[in-house]
Tab-separated table of C-alpha atoms in Angstrom:
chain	number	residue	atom	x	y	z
H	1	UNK	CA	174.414	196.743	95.204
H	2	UNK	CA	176.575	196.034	98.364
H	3	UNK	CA	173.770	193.837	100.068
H	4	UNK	CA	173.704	191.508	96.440
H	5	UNK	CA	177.619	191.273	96.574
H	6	UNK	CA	177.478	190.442	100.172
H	7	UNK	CA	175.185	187.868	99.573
H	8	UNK	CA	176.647	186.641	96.748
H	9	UNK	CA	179.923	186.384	98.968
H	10	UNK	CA	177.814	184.524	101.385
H	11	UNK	CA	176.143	182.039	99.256
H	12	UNK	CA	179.562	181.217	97.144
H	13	UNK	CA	181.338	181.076	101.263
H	14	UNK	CA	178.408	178.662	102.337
H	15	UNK	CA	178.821	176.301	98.559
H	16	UNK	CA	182.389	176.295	99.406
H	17	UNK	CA	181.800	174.967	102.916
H	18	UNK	CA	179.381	172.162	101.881
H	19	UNK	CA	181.633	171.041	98.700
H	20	UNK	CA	184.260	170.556	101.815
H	21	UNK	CA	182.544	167.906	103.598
H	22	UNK	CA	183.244	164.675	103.425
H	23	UNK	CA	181.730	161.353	104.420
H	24	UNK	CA	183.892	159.478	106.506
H	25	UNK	CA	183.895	155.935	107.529
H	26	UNK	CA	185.993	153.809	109.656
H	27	UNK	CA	186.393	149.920	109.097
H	28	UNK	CA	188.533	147.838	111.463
H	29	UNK	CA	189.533	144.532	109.458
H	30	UNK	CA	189.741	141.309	112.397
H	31	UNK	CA	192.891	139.651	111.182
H	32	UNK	CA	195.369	136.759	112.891
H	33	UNK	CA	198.582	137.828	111.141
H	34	UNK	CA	197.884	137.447	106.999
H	35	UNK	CA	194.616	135.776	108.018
H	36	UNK	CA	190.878	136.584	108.940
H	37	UNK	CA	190.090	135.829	112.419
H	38	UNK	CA	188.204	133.222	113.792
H	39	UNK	CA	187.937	131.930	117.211
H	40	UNK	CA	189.675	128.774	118.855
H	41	UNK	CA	192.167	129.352	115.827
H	42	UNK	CA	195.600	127.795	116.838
H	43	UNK	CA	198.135	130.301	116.574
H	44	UNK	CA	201.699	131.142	117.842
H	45	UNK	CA	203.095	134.493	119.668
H	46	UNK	CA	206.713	136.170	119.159
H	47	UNK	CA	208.187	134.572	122.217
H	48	UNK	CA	206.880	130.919	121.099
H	49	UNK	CA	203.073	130.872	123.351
H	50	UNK	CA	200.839	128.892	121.136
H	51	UNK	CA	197.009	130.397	122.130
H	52	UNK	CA	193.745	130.593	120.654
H	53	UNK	CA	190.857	133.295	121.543
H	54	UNK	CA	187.534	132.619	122.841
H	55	UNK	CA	186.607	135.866	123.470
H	56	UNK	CA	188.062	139.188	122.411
H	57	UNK	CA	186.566	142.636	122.974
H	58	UNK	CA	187.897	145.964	123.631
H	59	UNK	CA	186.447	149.631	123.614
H	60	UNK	CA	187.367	152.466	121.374
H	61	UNK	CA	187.183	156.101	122.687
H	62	UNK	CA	188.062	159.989	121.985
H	63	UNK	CA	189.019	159.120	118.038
H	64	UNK	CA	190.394	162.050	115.775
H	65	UNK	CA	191.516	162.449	112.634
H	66	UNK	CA	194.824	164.719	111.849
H	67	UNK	CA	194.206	166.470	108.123
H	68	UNK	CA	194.402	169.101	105.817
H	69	UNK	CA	198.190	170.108	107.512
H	70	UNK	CA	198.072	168.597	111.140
H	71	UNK	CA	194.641	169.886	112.231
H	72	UNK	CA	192.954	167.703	114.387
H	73	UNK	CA	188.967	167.013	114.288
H	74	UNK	CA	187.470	165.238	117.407
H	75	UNK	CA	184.790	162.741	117.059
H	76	UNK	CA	182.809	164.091	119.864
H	77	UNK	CA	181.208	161.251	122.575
H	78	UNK	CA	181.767	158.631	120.296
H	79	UNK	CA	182.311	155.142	121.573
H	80	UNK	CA	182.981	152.046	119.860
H	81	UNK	CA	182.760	148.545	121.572
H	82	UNK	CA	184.624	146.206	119.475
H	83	UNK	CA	183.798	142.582	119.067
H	84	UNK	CA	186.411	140.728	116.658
H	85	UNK	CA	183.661	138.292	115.923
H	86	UNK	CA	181.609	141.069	114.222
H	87	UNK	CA	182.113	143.437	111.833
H	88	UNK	CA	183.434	146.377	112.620
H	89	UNK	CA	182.079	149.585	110.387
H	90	UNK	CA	181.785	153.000	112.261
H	91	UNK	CA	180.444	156.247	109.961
H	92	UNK	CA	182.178	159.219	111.735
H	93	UNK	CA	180.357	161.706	109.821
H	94	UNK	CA	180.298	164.408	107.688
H	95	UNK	CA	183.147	166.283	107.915
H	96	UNK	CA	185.461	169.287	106.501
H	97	UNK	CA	188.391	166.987	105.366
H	98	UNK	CA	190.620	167.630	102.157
H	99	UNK	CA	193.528	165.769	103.188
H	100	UNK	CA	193.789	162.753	105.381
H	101	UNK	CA	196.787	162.359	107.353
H	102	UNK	CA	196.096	159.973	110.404
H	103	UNK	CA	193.714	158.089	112.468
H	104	UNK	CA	194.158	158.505	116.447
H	105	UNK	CA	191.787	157.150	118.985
H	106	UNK	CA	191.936	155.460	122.617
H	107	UNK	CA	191.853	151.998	123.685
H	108	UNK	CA	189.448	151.783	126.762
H	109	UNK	CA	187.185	154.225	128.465
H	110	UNK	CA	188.149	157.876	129.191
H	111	UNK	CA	188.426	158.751	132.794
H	112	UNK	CA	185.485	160.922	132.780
H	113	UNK	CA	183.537	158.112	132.376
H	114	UNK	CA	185.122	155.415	133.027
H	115	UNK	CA	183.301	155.376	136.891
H	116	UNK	CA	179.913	155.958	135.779
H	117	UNK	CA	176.827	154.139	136.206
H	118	UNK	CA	176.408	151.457	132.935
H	119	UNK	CA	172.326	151.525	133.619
H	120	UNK	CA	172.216	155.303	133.040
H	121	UNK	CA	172.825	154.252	129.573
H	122	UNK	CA	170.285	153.347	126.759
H	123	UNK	CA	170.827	149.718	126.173
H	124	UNK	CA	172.028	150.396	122.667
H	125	UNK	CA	174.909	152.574	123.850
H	126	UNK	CA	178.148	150.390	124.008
H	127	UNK	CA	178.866	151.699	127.583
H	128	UNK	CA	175.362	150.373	128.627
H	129	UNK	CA	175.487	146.902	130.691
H	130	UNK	CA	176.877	144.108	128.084
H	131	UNK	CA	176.940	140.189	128.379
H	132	UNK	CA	179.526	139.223	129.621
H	133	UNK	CA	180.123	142.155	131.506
H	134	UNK	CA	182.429	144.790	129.987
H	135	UNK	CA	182.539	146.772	133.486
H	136	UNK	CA	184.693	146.095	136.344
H	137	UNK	CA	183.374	147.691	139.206
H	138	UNK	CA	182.574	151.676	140.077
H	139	UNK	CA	185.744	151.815	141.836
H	140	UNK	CA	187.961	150.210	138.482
H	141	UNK	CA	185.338	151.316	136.088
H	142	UNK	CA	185.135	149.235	132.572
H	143	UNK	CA	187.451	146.597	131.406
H	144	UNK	CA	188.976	148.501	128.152
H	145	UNK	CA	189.978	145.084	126.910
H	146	UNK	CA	188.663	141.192	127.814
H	147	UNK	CA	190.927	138.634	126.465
H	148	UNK	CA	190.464	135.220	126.755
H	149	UNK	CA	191.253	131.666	125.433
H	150	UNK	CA	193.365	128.464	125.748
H	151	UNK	CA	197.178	128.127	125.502
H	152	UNK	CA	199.797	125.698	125.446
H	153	UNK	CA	201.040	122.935	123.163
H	154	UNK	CA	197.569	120.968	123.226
H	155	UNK	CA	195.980	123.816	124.095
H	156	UNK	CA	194.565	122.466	127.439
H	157	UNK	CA	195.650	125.946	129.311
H	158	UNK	CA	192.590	128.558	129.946
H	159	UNK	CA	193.913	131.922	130.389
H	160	UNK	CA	192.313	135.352	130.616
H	161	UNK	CA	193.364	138.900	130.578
H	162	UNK	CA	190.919	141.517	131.624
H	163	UNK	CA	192.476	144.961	131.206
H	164	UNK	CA	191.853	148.082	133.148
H	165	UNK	CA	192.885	151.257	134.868
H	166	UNK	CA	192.872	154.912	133.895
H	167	UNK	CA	196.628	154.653	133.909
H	168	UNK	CA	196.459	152.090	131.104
H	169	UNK	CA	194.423	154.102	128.848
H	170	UNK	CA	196.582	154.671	125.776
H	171	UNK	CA	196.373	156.916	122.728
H	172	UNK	CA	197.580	154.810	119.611
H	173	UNK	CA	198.254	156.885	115.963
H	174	UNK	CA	198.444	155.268	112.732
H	175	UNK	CA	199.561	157.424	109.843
H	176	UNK	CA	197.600	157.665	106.484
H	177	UNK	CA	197.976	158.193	103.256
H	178	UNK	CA	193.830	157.999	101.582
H	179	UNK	CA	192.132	159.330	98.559
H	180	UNK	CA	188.935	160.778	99.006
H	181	UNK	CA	186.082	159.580	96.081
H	182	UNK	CA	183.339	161.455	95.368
H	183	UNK	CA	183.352	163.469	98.427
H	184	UNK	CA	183.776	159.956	100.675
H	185	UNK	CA	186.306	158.533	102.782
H	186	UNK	CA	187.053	155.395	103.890
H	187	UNK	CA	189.575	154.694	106.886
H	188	UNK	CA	190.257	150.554	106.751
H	189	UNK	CA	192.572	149.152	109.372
H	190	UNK	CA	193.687	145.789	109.993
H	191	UNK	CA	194.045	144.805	113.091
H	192	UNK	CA	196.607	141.993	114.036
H	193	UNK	CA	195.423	140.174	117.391
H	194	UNK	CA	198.505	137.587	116.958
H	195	UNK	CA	200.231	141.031	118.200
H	196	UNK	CA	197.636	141.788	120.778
H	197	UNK	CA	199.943	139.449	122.906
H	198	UNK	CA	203.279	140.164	121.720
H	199	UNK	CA	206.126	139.344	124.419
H	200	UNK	CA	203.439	137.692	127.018
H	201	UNK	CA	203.868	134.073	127.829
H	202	UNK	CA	200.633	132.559	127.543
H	203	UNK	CA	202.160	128.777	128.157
H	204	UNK	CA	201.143	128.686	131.563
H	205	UNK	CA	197.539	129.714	131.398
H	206	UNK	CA	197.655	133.389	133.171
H	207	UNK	CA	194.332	134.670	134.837
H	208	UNK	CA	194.832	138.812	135.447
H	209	UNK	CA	192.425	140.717	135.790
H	210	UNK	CA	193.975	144.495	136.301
H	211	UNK	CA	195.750	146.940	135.494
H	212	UNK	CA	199.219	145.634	135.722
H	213	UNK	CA	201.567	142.572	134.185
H	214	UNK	CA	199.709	140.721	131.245
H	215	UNK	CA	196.739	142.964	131.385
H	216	UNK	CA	199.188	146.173	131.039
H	217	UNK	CA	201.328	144.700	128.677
H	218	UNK	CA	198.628	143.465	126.171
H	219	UNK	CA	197.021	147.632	126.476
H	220	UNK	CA	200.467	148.620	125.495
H	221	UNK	CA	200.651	146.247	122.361
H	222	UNK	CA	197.118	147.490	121.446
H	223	UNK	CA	198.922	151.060	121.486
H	224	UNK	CA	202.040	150.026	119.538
H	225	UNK	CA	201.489	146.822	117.343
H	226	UNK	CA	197.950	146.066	116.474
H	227	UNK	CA	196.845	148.225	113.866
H	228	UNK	CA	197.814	149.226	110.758
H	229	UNK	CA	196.456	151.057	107.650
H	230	UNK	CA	194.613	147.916	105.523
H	231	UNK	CA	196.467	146.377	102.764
H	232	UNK	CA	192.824	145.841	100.941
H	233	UNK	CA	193.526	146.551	97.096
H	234	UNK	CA	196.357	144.238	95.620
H	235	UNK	CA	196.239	145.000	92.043
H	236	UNK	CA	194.622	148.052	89.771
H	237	UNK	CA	191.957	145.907	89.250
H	238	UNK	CA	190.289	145.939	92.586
H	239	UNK	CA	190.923	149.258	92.969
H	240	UNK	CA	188.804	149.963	89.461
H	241	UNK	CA	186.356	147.675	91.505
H	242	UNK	CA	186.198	150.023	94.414
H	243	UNK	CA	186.128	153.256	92.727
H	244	UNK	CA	183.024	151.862	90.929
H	245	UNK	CA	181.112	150.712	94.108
H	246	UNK	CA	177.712	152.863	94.283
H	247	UNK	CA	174.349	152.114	95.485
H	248	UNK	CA	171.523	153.509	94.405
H	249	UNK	CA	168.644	154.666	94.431
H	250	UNK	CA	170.409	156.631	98.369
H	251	UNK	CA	168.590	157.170	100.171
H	252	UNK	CA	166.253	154.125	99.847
H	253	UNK	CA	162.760	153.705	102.143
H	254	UNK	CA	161.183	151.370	104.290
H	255	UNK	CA	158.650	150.690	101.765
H	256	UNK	CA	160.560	149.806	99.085
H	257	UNK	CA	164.014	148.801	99.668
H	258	UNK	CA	165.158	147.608	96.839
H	259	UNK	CA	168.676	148.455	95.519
H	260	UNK	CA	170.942	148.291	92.550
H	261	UNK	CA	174.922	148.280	93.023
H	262	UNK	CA	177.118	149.186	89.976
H	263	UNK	CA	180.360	148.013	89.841
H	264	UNK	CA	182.996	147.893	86.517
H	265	UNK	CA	183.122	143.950	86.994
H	266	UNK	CA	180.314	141.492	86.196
H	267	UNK	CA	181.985	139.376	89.114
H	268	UNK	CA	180.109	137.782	91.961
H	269	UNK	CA	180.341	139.415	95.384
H	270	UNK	CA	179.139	138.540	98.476
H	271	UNK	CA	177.238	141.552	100.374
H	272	UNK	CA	177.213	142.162	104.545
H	273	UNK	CA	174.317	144.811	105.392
H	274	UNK	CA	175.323	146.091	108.980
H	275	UNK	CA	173.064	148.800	111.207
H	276	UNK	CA	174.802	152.090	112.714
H	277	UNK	CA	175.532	149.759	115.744
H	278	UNK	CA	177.770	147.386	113.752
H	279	UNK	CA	174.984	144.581	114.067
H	280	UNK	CA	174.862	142.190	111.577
H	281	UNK	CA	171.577	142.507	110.021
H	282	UNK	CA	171.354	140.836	106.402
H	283	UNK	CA	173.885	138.906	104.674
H	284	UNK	CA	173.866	137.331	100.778
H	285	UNK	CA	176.298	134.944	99.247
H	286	UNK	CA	175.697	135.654	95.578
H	287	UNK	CA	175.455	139.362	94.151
H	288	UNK	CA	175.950	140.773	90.852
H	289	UNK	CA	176.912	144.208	89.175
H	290	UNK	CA	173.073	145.809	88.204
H	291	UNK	CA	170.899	142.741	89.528
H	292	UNK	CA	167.606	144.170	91.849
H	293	UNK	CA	168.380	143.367	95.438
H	294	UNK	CA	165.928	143.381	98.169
H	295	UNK	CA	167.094	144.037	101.249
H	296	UNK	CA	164.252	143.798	103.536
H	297	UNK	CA	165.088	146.779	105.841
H	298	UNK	CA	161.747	147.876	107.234
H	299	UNK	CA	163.443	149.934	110.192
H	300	UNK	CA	164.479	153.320	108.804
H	301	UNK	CA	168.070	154.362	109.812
H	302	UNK	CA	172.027	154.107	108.447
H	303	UNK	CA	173.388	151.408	107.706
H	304	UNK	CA	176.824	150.242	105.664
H	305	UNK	CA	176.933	147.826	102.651
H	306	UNK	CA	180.453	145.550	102.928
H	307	UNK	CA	181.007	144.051	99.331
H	308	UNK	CA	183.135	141.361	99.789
H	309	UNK	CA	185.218	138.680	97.567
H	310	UNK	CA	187.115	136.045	98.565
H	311	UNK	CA	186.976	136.722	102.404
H	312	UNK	CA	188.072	140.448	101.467
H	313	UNK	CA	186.117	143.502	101.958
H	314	UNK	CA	186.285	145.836	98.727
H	315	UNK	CA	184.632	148.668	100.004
H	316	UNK	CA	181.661	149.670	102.136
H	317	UNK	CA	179.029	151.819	101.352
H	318	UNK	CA	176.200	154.082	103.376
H	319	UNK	CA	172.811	153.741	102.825
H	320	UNK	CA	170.017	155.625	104.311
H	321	UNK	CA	166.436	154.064	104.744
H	322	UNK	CA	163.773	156.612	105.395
């Protein structure tokens, strides 16, 4: 009798356990102020610099999430290279998360390996070699941030800012306040690039490549003034709209890959299919609530459905191919 209760005790234990996990995504939203991004778009600083980006990358390391009463769960070797041209959608995983509180991560490499070798890497890793280079030197290890563009009032300055140092690698913390659906969590952030240079004077075309002035300064701003939690759903209607987001059938296969999404709207979306590395791998202008979609994916693996409208993701979705 005491070997059923115990494993009664340990069955019920072990339900409770997997009931507690939740699926949890992170989406960073490119934005230039109220804007989407876009490169060699005009725009003008807090201390009057007038600038555009050409290129803009950055890493993301040692993220955590603070729930359930200020416990903290560490996203173990996890590294995100961010390109603001892309999409960025990173699935954390499956985790034992009731209540979310905040989002805190790193901008930049950690020091432990910061100075190692980028070819030890498997060339899909985002520490592996990149063009352009996203690594300094062994000695300086990887540029956490490359920043680049033209400034001035015709914009006929080039300037650059190439960020690095272990010194400069700063933890940034942005509270949050999210519902979890259906055992899923999604973590959107905007992230304001206009701010990415608050109080640097770009006028005059600066070139630093370092760990100090500019390059220091725009690391800090990173830390303090570029994200925030995602102002995505303006009116009870989207939000119907993205509690009614599913795909299906999940997981899919290779073979036939064919999906249906439901939503509570007969509106037209537009769809972004991107891989676990946050590549871009199919995109459709017209979908509808319930119409067959094929979506060609003949390499078995995660990837994240972004239903969008009017420039505006709505929500993403997983979907496995096996």
């Amino acid at each position: 009798m005491k070997t059923r209760l115990l494993s009664l005790f340990v069955f019920l234990l072990t339900s409770l356990m997997v009931q507690a996990q939740t699926n949890v995504t992170l989406n960073i939203h490119h934005k230039l102020g109220n804007d989407a991004f876009a490169m060699e778009t005009s725009v003008t600083n807090n201390v009057g610099s007038t600038f555009d980006y050409t290129r803009l990358e950055y890493y993301i390391a040692e993220i955590s999430l603070i729930h359930d009463g200020g416990q903290e769960t560490m996203i173990e070797d996890r590294y995100m290279l961010v390109d603001a041209t892309e999409e960025t959608s990173e699935f954390l995983g499956d985790l034992a998360i009731t209540d979310i509180e905040a989002i805190r991560f790193h901008i930049g490499v950690n020091e432990g390996n910061n100075h190692t070798d980028p070819t030890t890497y498997h060339s899909s890793h985002p520490l592996s070699p990149q063009l352009p280079s996203m690594h300094w030197g062994w000695t300086s290890g990887y540029r956490f941030g490359a920043f680049e563009g033209n400034s001035g009032a015709s914009l006929n300055q080039i300037w650059q800012i190439h960020a690095l140092e272990d010194e400069n690698y700063f933890m940034t913390e942005v509270a949050l306040d999210l519902a979890i659906i259906d055992n899923e969590l999604t973590i959107d952030l905007d992230a304001d690039y206009i701010r990415a240079m608050e109080n640097i004077d770009l006028d005059s075309g600066p070139i630093t490549h370092g760990g100090y002035g500019e390059a220091k300064a725009s690391l800090r701003n990173f830390q303090d003034y570029v994200f925030s939690p995602s102002a995505l759903i303006n009116s009870d209607e989207e939000a119907l709209a993205v509690n009614a987001f599913k795909v299906y059938p999940n997981p899919g296969t290779t073979k036939a890959a064919n999906i249906f999404i439901a939503t509570d709207t007969d509106e037209v979306y537009q769809l972004q299919v991107t891989n676990a590395q946050g590549q871009l791998v199919r995109q459709i202008t017209q979908v509808r609530s319930n119409n067959e979609i094929d979506l060609g994916l003949k390499t078995a693996g995660l990837y994240f459905l972004s239903l969008q409208q009017n420039g505006k993701v709505v929500m993403t979705e997983r979907l496995v191919i096996q």
